[in-house]
């Protein structure tokens, strides 16, 4: 006989049993008054393995996540999660779950460890991972899980629960970098011991993706928040005109806006993200902006070269986390024709400055005053040449190599050269230094690296270097300060490279723009300098047998230098060009 009480109990049991049998679906949230559970899964391009016999390759999206040692080859795997979804929420619990796929190459077994990589500078973005990057990336001392070989089997789920300190680290990563990367490491030694977890993808997978299960409390809002207060933007500009605009924002979030490093905060072009409609796709902040602080961001913009109506609207960007907060009020700017300005004869500037070499040179005191450079000369190229009867002198020419004029002295060239080392606002300087923790005696003066210096207080930090050879002659992009072009010997020749200061991966992303064969070790490309809009790079090369000046287009970090062309006439040795800003 069914009673109302018995019926209610049965229904309740059926609901509970159904939840137990079915479980939560992918990406689902089980809500309660205090804690919600979020299941996070990595995409296929963020899981995979690397091997020591393929130092520059990877196997992302493969079915297996190999870790260990087999037949003289070392294997590591990466598992990366996007944790932006839980940013701003208190984290009460978290666990990583991996499902075994194969132990066919286990051998004698041993101990496996699951490590979290440091966010800066060690975190390797998986879609650009190589064995060298993964092996060298430092692991966080706050978190590491160990598991013995007897607990590894196909279909066996290994669950790793976070401690209180590890939860704090996860919460920090969610707010600051938006991702967390695990490295799977097997036993060392020379005995075969290789295990494979399931990536959840590929033909051999059983569909058991790695899981990051996080218990969170009610969100207090994302830590990155910005309030638009006011701006100063003209409604009409002449084509190609340089104008300084000011945007005033308030930090109403809980995070500090740091303008430096791979997870920096910048103000970006919202109307056309990533494009240099106004000479730059982003601009740096004048300094750190703490919660509650109001900041005036003054920066130069360049009107488009073609007349017409253009939208002007900007928004804060947190590196790989994306844009956030209020957009500025949209202004429609009318760009009108401008009359050409005649080029005057050269006028020397005031302060001489030595030409930089591969040996670090201290900043001149006082530094050259680039404000005295005639504005009509912007866009022309200064250089050194022996065309005056074999004696070197300073010259200037148009960007196409025409209209060459000799300067009366080195001062204009020196000021332009110094300006190349500074960011657009003149707050940071790129310079050449010795590698950290390497003595001058042991270094033998070869492998210099590139660092940044904050001019207000002299604070310095390393940005790029390679033990294979010197990195030197850095030049800031004035239209988009996230890019620095430089000369490097890491290919055993001198070639031109560019680094993205705001790139998502760390070490910061670099791209080689010129490539001379290693067999031709007498050929070099040196002394790069950006055009004012950063769409081109000038440099000099001896590939023709004489020092000649060349120009190439820069489209993005995904391409080598495009449309390479020689602009000097080949009769003389022309070197060390500087594009005047």
Coordinates of C-alpha atoms in Angstrom, one line a residue, residues 17-490:
X17 CA 20.2 8.0 -7.3
X18 CA 19.6 9.6 -10.7
X19 CA 22.0 12.4 -9.8
X20 CA 24.6 9.8 -8.6
X21 CA 24.3 7.6 -11.7
X22 CA 24.3 10.4 -14.3
X23 CA 26.7 12.8 -12.6
X24 CA 27.2 16.4 -13.7
X25 CA 27.7 17.1 -17.4
X26 CA 30.8 18.8 -18.8
X27 CA 31.2 22.4 -17.8
X28 CA 28.1 22.2 -15.5
X29 CA 27.7 23.9 -12.1
X30 CA 26.1 22.3 -9.1
X31 CA 24.8 25.2 -7.2
X32 CA 24.3 25.5 -3.5
X33 CA 23.8 28.5 -1.1
X34 CA 27.5 28.6 -0.2
X35 CA 29.5 26.6 -2.8
X36 CA 29.2 25.9 -6.5
X37 CA 31.3 23.3 -8.3
X38 CA 32.8 24.1 -11.6
X39 CA 34.3 21.4 -13.9
X40 CA 37.1 22.8 -16.2
X41 CA 38.6 20.9 -19.2
X42 CA 41.5 21.8 -21.4
X43 CA 41.0 22.2 -25.2
X44 CA 42.8 19.7 -27.5
X45 CA 45.5 22.3 -28.4
X46 CA 46.3 22.7 -24.7
X47 CA 47.2 19.1 -23.9
X48 CA 50.0 16.9 -25.3
X49 CA 53.5 15.7 -24.9
X50 CA 57.1 16.5 -25.9
X51 CA 60.2 14.3 -26.2
X52 CA 63.9 14.8 -25.9
X53 CA 64.6 13.4 -29.4
X54 CA 62.4 16.1 -30.9
X55 CA 63.7 19.2 -29.1
X56 CA 61.8 21.7 -31.2
X57 CA 58.5 19.8 -31.7
X58 CA 55.4 18.8 -29.8
X59 CA 52.5 16.4 -30.0
X60 CA 49.6 18.6 -28.8
X61 CA 46.1 17.0 -29.2
X62 CA 47.5 13.5 -29.2
X63 CA 45.5 10.8 -27.4
X64 CA 48.3 10.0 -24.9
X65 CA 49.9 12.2 -22.2
X66 CA 53.3 10.5 -21.9
X67 CA 55.6 11.0 -18.9
X68 CA 58.7 9.1 -18.1
X69 CA 61.7 7.5 -19.8
X70 CA 61.8 5.0 -22.7
X71 CA 64.7 3.8 -24.9
X72 CA 66.9 6.8 -24.1
X73 CA 64.2 9.3 -24.7
X74 CA 62.7 11.6 -21.9
X75 CA 59.0 12.5 -22.2
X76 CA 57.0 15.3 -20.5
X77 CA 53.3 16.2 -20.9
X78 CA 51.5 19.5 -20.5
X79 CA 47.9 20.0 -19.4
X80 CA 46.7 23.7 -19.4
X81 CA 43.4 25.0 -18.1
X82 CA 41.7 28.3 -18.8
X83 CA 40.7 29.5 -15.3
X84 CA 39.3 32.9 -16.2
X85 CA 35.8 31.6 -15.4
X86 CA 36.6 31.4 -11.7
X87 CA 38.4 34.7 -11.3
X88 CA 37.1 36.9 -8.6
X89 CA 35.4 34.1 -6.7
X90 CA 36.8 32.6 -3.4
X91 CA 38.0 29.1 -4.0
X92 CA 37.1 26.6 -1.3
X93 CA 38.4 23.3 -2.9
X94 CA 40.1 22.1 -6.0
X95 CA 41.3 18.8 -7.4
X96 CA 43.0 17.6 -10.6
X97 CA 41.8 14.3 -12.1
X98 CA 43.7 12.3 -14.7
X99 CA 42.6 9.0 -16.1
X100 CA 45.2 6.3 -17.1
X101 CA 45.4 5.2 -20.7
X102 CA 48.3 2.8 -21.0
X103 CA 51.1 1.2 -19.0
X104 CA 52.6 -0.9 -21.7
X105 CA 56.0 0.7 -21.4
X106 CA 56.0 1.0 -17.6
X107 CA 59.1 -1.2 -17.1
X108 CA 60.2 -1.2 -13.5
X109 CA 58.0 1.7 -12.4
X110 CA 59.0 4.4 -10.0
X111 CA 57.6 7.8 -8.9
X112 CA 55.7 10.2 -11.1
X113 CA 55.1 13.9 -10.2
X114 CA 52.5 16.4 -11.3
X115 CA 53.9 20.0 -11.1
X116 CA 52.4 23.4 -11.7
X117 CA 54.7 25.7 -13.7
X118 CA 55.5 29.2 -12.5
X119 CA 53.4 31.9 -14.2
X120 CA 56.4 34.2 -14.8
X121 CA 58.8 33.5 -16.4
X122 CA 58.2 29.8 -16.6
X123 CA 54.7 29.2 -17.8
X124 CA 54.8 27.7 -21.3
X125 CA 51.8 28.4 -23.5
X126 CA 51.1 24.9 -24.8
X127 CA 50.4 25.8 -28.4
X128 CA 54.0 27.0 -28.7
X129 CA 55.6 24.4 -26.4
X130 CA 58.8 22.5 -27.3
X131 CA 60.8 20.0 -25.3
X132 CA 63.4 22.7 -24.5
X133 CA 60.8 25.1 -23.2
X134 CA 59.0 22.5 -21.1
X135 CA 62.2 21.1 -19.6
X136 CA 63.6 24.5 -18.6
X137 CA 60.3 25.9 -17.2
X138 CA 60.6 26.3 -13.4
X139 CA 57.9 24.6 -11.3
X140 CA 56.2 26.3 -8.4
X141 CA 57.5 25.3 -5.0
X142 CA 54.0 25.6 -3.6
X143 CA 52.5 22.7 -5.5
X144 CA 53.6 19.2 -6.5
X145 CA 51.8 15.9 -6.4
X146 CA 53.5 12.5 -6.3
X147 CA 52.2 9.1 -7.3
X148 CA 53.9 5.7 -7.4
X149 CA 53.8 3.4 -10.3
X150 CA 51.7 0.8 -8.7
X151 CA 48.8 3.3 -8.6
X152 CA 48.9 3.8 -12.4
X153 CA 46.8 1.7 -14.7
X154 CA 44.6 2.0 -17.7
X155 CA 41.2 3.4 -16.6
X156 CA 42.5 4.2 -13.2
X157 CA 41.6 7.8 -12.1
X158 CA 44.3 9.6 -10.2
X159 CA 42.9 12.5 -8.1
X160 CA 45.1 15.2 -6.6
X161 CA 43.5 17.4 -4.0
X162 CA 44.8 21.0 -3.4
X163 CA 46.0 22.1 0.0
X164 CA 45.1 25.6 1.4
X165 CA 48.3 27.1 0.1
X166 CA 47.7 25.6 -3.3
X167 CA 44.1 26.9 -3.4
X168 CA 45.5 30.4 -2.8
X169 CA 47.9 29.9 -5.7
X170 CA 45.1 28.8 -8.0
X171 CA 43.0 31.8 -7.0
X172 CA 46.0 34.1 -7.8
X173 CA 46.4 32.5 -11.2
X174 CA 42.8 32.9 -12.1
X175 CA 43.0 36.7 -11.4
X176 CA 46.4 37.4 -12.7
X177 CA 47.2 35.2 -15.7
X178 CA 43.9 33.4 -16.5
X179 CA 45.5 29.9 -16.9
X180 CA 47.2 27.2 -14.9
X181 CA 49.6 24.7 -16.5
X182 CA 50.6 21.3 -15.2
X183 CA 53.7 19.4 -16.2
X184 CA 53.6 15.6 -15.9
X185 CA 57.1 14.2 -15.1
X186 CA 58.2 10.5 -14.9
X187 CA 61.0 8.8 -13.0
X188 CA 64.6 9.8 -13.9
X189 CA 67.4 7.4 -14.5
X190 CA 68.1 5.0 -17.3
X191 CA 65.5 2.3 -16.7
X192 CA 62.4 2.3 -18.9
X193 CA 59.4 3.8 -17.0
X194 CA 56.9 5.4 -19.3
X195 CA 53.2 5.9 -18.5
X196 CA 50.4 7.5 -20.6
X197 CA 47.4 9.3 -19.2
X198 CA 44.4 10.0 -21.4
X199 CA 44.1 13.4 -23.1
X200 CA 40.5 12.9 -24.0
X201 CA 41.2 13.5 -27.6
X202 CA 42.4 11.5 -30.6
X203 CA 41.7 8.0 -32.0
X204 CA 43.1 6.1 -29.1
X205 CA 41.5 8.1 -26.3
X206 CA 38.8 6.7 -24.1
X207 CA 37.2 10.1 -23.9
X208 CA 38.4 10.8 -20.3
X209 CA 39.7 14.4 -20.4
X210 CA 41.8 15.8 -17.6
X211 CA 39.5 17.6 -15.1
X212 CA 40.0 20.5 -12.8
X213 CA 37.2 20.4 -10.3
X214 CA 36.9 23.7 -8.3
X215 CA 34.5 24.6 -5.5
X216 CA 33.9 28.3 -5.4
X217 CA 31.9 30.7 -3.2
X218 CA 29.7 33.6 -4.4
X219 CA 31.8 35.8 -6.7
X220 CA 32.6 39.3 -5.6
X221 CA 33.1 40.4 -9.2
X222 CA 36.1 40.1 -11.5
X223 CA 39.2 41.7 -10.0
X224 CA 39.8 43.6 -13.2
X225 CA 37.4 46.5 -13.4
X226 CA 37.7 50.0 -14.9
X227 CA 35.5 53.0 -14.8
X228 CA 35.7 55.6 -17.6
X229 CA 35.7 59.2 -16.3
X230 CA 36.6 61.6 -19.1
X231 CA 38.8 62.1 -22.2
X232 CA 40.4 64.8 -24.3
X233 CA 40.2 63.9 -28.0
X234 CA 39.9 66.3 -31.0
X235 CA 37.0 65.7 -33.4
X236 CA 39.1 66.8 -36.4
X237 CA 42.7 65.9 -37.4
X238 CA 44.8 66.3 -40.5
X239 CA 45.9 63.1 -42.3
X240 CA 49.0 61.8 -40.7
X241 CA 48.9 64.3 -37.9
X242 CA 50.4 63.5 -34.5
X243 CA 48.1 64.5 -31.6
X244 CA 48.4 63.8 -27.8
X245 CA 45.1 62.6 -26.3
X246 CA 44.3 61.9 -22.7
X247 CA 42.0 59.2 -21.3
X248 CA 41.1 59.3 -17.5
X249 CA 40.1 56.0 -15.9
X250 CA 39.5 54.8 -12.3
X251 CA 40.6 51.3 -11.1
X252 CA 37.4 50.1 -9.4
X253 CA 38.6 46.4 -9.2
X254 CA 40.7 44.6 -6.7
X255 CA 43.8 44.1 -8.8
X256 CA 46.7 46.5 -9.4
X257 CA 47.3 47.4 -13.0
X258 CA 51.0 46.6 -13.6
X259 CA 52.2 48.1 -16.9
X260 CA 55.2 45.8 -17.3
X261 CA 55.8 42.0 -17.8
X262 CA 54.1 39.3 -19.8
X263 CA 50.8 39.9 -18.0
X264 CA 50.8 43.6 -18.2
X265 CA 47.9 46.0 -18.4
X266 CA 47.6 48.4 -21.4
X267 CA 45.0 50.7 -22.9
X268 CA 43.9 49.2 -26.2
X269 CA 42.1 50.3 -29.3
X270 CA 38.5 49.1 -28.8
X271 CA 37.0 50.3 -32.1
X272 CA 39.5 48.2 -34.2
X273 CA 41.2 45.8 -31.7
X274 CA 44.8 44.9 -32.7
X275 CA 45.0 47.3 -35.6
X276 CA 47.1 50.5 -35.7
X277 CA 44.4 52.8 -37.0
X278 CA 45.7 55.5 -34.7
X279 CA 49.4 54.6 -35.1
X280 CA 49.2 52.0 -32.3
X281 CA 46.9 49.2 -31.2
X282 CA 47.7 49.9 -27.5
X283 CA 49.6 52.3 -25.2
X284 CA 51.4 51.7 -21.9
X285 CA 50.2 53.1 -18.6
X286 CA 52.3 55.8 -16.9
X287 CA 52.9 53.5 -13.9
X288 CA 51.1 51.1 -11.6
X289 CA 47.5 51.9 -10.8
X290 CA 46.2 50.6 -7.5
X291 CA 42.6 49.8 -6.6
X292 CA 40.6 53.0 -6.2
X293 CA 43.2 55.1 -8.0
X294 CA 42.4 57.6 -10.8
X295 CA 44.9 57.7 -13.7
X296 CA 45.4 60.1 -16.6
X297 CA 46.8 58.2 -19.6
X298 CA 48.3 60.7 -22.1
X299 CA 49.6 59.2 -25.3
X300 CA 50.4 60.2 -28.9
X301 CA 48.1 59.0 -31.7
X302 CA 48.6 59.4 -35.4
X303 CA 45.7 60.2 -37.7
X304 CA 45.1 57.8 -40.6
X305 CA 46.7 58.8 -43.9
X306 CA 43.5 58.8 -45.8
X307 CA 40.8 61.4 -45.1
X308 CA 37.4 60.2 -43.8
X309 CA 35.5 59.5 -40.6
X310 CA 37.1 57.2 -38.0
X311 CA 35.9 55.9 -34.7
X312 CA 38.0 56.5 -31.6
X313 CA 37.2 54.3 -28.7
X314 CA 39.6 52.6 -26.2
X315 CA 39.4 50.0 -23.4
X316 CA 41.7 48.5 -20.8
X317 CA 43.3 45.1 -21.7
X318 CA 44.9 42.6 -19.3
X319 CA 47.4 40.7 -21.4
X320 CA 46.1 37.2 -22.3
X321 CA 43.0 37.8 -20.1
X322 CA 41.5 40.2 -22.6
X323 CA 39.7 43.5 -22.4
X324 CA 37.7 44.6 -19.3
X325 CA 35.8 47.5 -17.8
X326 CA 34.2 50.5 -19.4
X327 CA 34.9 51.6 -23.0
X328 CA 35.7 55.2 -23.5
X329 CA 33.0 57.4 -25.0
X330 CA 33.1 56.9 -28.8
X331 CA 34.3 59.9 -30.7
X332 CA 33.9 60.2 -34.5
X333 CA 37.1 61.9 -35.8
X334 CA 37.0 63.7 -39.1
X335 CA 40.4 63.2 -40.9
X336 CA 41.0 65.9 -43.5
X337 CA 43.7 66.5 -46.1
X338 CA 47.0 68.1 -45.0
X339 CA 49.4 70.1 -47.1
X340 CA 52.9 68.7 -47.5
X341 CA 55.7 70.4 -45.5
X342 CA 59.0 71.3 -47.3
X343 CA 62.1 69.6 -46.0
X344 CA 64.6 72.2 -44.6
X345 CA 68.3 71.9 -44.7
X346 CA 69.9 70.1 -41.8
X347 CA 70.3 71.8 -38.4
X348 CA 72.6 70.1 -35.8
X349 CA 71.4 69.2 -32.4
X350 CA 73.1 69.8 -29.1
X351 CA 74.4 66.7 -27.4
X352 CA 76.7 64.1 -28.9
X353 CA 76.1 60.5 -28.1
X354 CA 78.4 57.5 -28.8
X355 CA 77.2 54.8 -31.3
X356 CA 76.2 51.7 -29.3
X357 CA 78.3 48.5 -29.8
X358 CA 78.1 45.0 -28.5
X359 CA 79.8 46.2 -25.3
X360 CA 77.2 47.8 -23.0
X361 CA 77.5 51.6 -22.9
X362 CA 76.3 53.6 -19.9
X363 CA 73.6 56.2 -20.6
X364 CA 75.1 59.6 -21.6
X365 CA 74.7 62.3 -19.0
X366 CA 72.8 64.3 -19.9
X367 CA 71.1 62.2 -22.6
X368 CA 70.5 63.7 -26.1
X369 CA 67.5 65.9 -26.3
X370 CA 65.4 64.4 -29.1
X371 CA 62.8 67.2 -28.7
X372 CA 65.0 69.4 -30.8
X373 CA 64.7 67.2 -33.9
X374 CA 62.9 69.2 -36.6
X375 CA 59.4 67.7 -36.9
X376 CA 59.7 68.0 -40.7
X377 CA 62.3 65.3 -40.6
X378 CA 60.1 62.7 -39.0
X379 CA 59.9 59.6 -41.3
X380 CA 63.4 60.2 -42.8
X381 CA 66.4 57.9 -42.2
X382 CA 69.7 59.0 -40.7
X383 CA 72.7 56.8 -41.3
X384 CA 76.6 56.7 -41.4
X385 CA 78.4 56.4 -44.8
X386 CA 81.9 56.6 -46.3
X387 CA 80.6 58.4 -49.4
X388 CA 82.5 61.6 -48.5
X389 CA 85.8 60.5 -50.1
X390 CA 86.1 57.4 -48.0
X391 CA 85.7 59.3 -44.7
X392 CA 82.7 58.4 -42.6
X393 CA 80.1 61.1 -42.0
X394 CA 76.4 61.4 -41.0
X395 CA 73.7 61.6 -43.6
X396 CA 69.9 61.7 -43.9
X397 CA 67.7 60.5 -46.7
X398 CA 64.0 59.9 -47.5
X399 CA 62.5 56.5 -46.7
X400 CA 62.9 55.4 -50.3
X401 CA 66.6 56.2 -50.3
X402 CA 66.3 59.4 -52.3
X403 CA 67.1 63.1 -51.5
X404 CA 70.4 62.3 -49.6
X405 CA 71.8 65.2 -47.5
X406 CA 74.9 65.3 -45.4
X407 CA 74.5 66.5 -41.8
X408 CA 76.9 69.0 -40.2
X409 CA 77.5 66.8 -37.3
X410 CA 76.5 63.7 -35.3
X411 CA 74.0 65.4 -32.9
X412 CA 70.8 64.7 -34.9
X413 CA 71.8 61.1 -35.4
X414 CA 72.7 60.7 -31.7
X415 CA 69.4 62.1 -30.6
X416 CA 67.4 59.8 -32.9
X417 CA 69.5 56.8 -31.8
X418 CA 68.8 57.5 -28.2
X419 CA 65.1 58.0 -28.8
X420 CA 65.0 54.5 -30.4
X421 CA 65.8 53.0 -27.0
X422 CA 62.8 54.6 -25.2
X423 CA 59.2 53.7 -25.1
X424 CA 56.8 56.3 -26.6
X425 CA 56.3 58.2 -23.3
X426 CA 60.0 58.2 -22.4
X427 CA 59.5 56.3 -19.2
X428 CA 61.4 53.0 -20.0
X429 CA 64.7 52.4 -21.8
X430 CA 65.8 49.2 -23.5
X431 CA 69.5 48.6 -23.0
X432 CA 72.2 45.9 -23.3
X433 CA 73.5 44.2 -20.2
X434 CA 75.5 41.1 -19.1
X435 CA 73.4 38.0 -18.3
X436 CA 72.3 37.7 -14.7
X437 CA 74.5 35.6 -12.4
X438 CA 77.3 35.5 -15.0
X439 CA 80.6 37.1 -14.2
X440 CA 82.4 39.2 -16.7
X441 CA 85.5 36.9 -16.5
X442 CA 83.5 33.7 -17.3
X443 CA 81.3 35.5 -19.9
X444 CA 84.1 36.5 -22.2
X445 CA 82.1 39.5 -23.5
X446 CA 79.9 37.5 -25.9
X447 CA 76.4 36.7 -24.8
X448 CA 74.9 40.0 -23.9
X449 CA 71.1 40.2 -23.2
X450 CA 68.5 42.9 -23.4
X451 CA 66.9 44.5 -20.3
X452 CA 64.6 47.3 -19.5
X453 CA 65.2 50.3 -17.1
X454 CA 62.6 52.5 -15.5
X455 CA 64.1 55.9 -15.8
X456 CA 62.2 57.4 -12.8
X457 CA 64.0 55.2 -10.3
X458 CA 66.6 53.2 -12.2
X459 CA 64.8 49.9 -11.6
X460 CA 66.0 47.2 -14.1
X461 CA 64.7 43.8 -15.3
X462 CA 65.8 41.3 -17.9
X463 CA 63.5 40.7 -20.9
X464 CA 65.4 38.6 -23.4
X465 CA 68.7 36.8 -23.9
X466 CA 70.1 33.6 -25.4
X467 CA 73.2 31.7 -24.3
X468 CA 74.1 31.0 -27.9
X469 CA 75.1 34.5 -28.7
X470 CA 74.7 38.2 -28.0
X471 CA 71.4 40.1 -28.1
X472 CA 72.0 43.8 -28.7
X473 CA 70.9 47.0 -30.5
X474 CA 67.3 47.1 -29.2
X475 CA 64.8 49.7 -30.6
X476 CA 61.3 50.4 -29.2
X477 CA 58.3 50.5 -31.5
X478 CA 57.0 54.0 -31.0
X479 CA 53.5 53.3 -32.4
X480 CA 53.0 50.1 -30.3
X481 CA 55.4 49.8 -27.4
X482 CA 54.7 46.1 -26.9
X483 CA 57.3 45.4 -29.6
X484 CA 61.1 45.7 -29.5
X485 CA 63.3 44.9 -32.5
X486 CA 66.9 43.9 -31.9
X487 CA 70.0 42.2 -33.3
X488 CA 70.9 38.7 -32.1
X489 CA 73.6 36.1 -32.7
X490 CA 71.5 33.2 -31.5

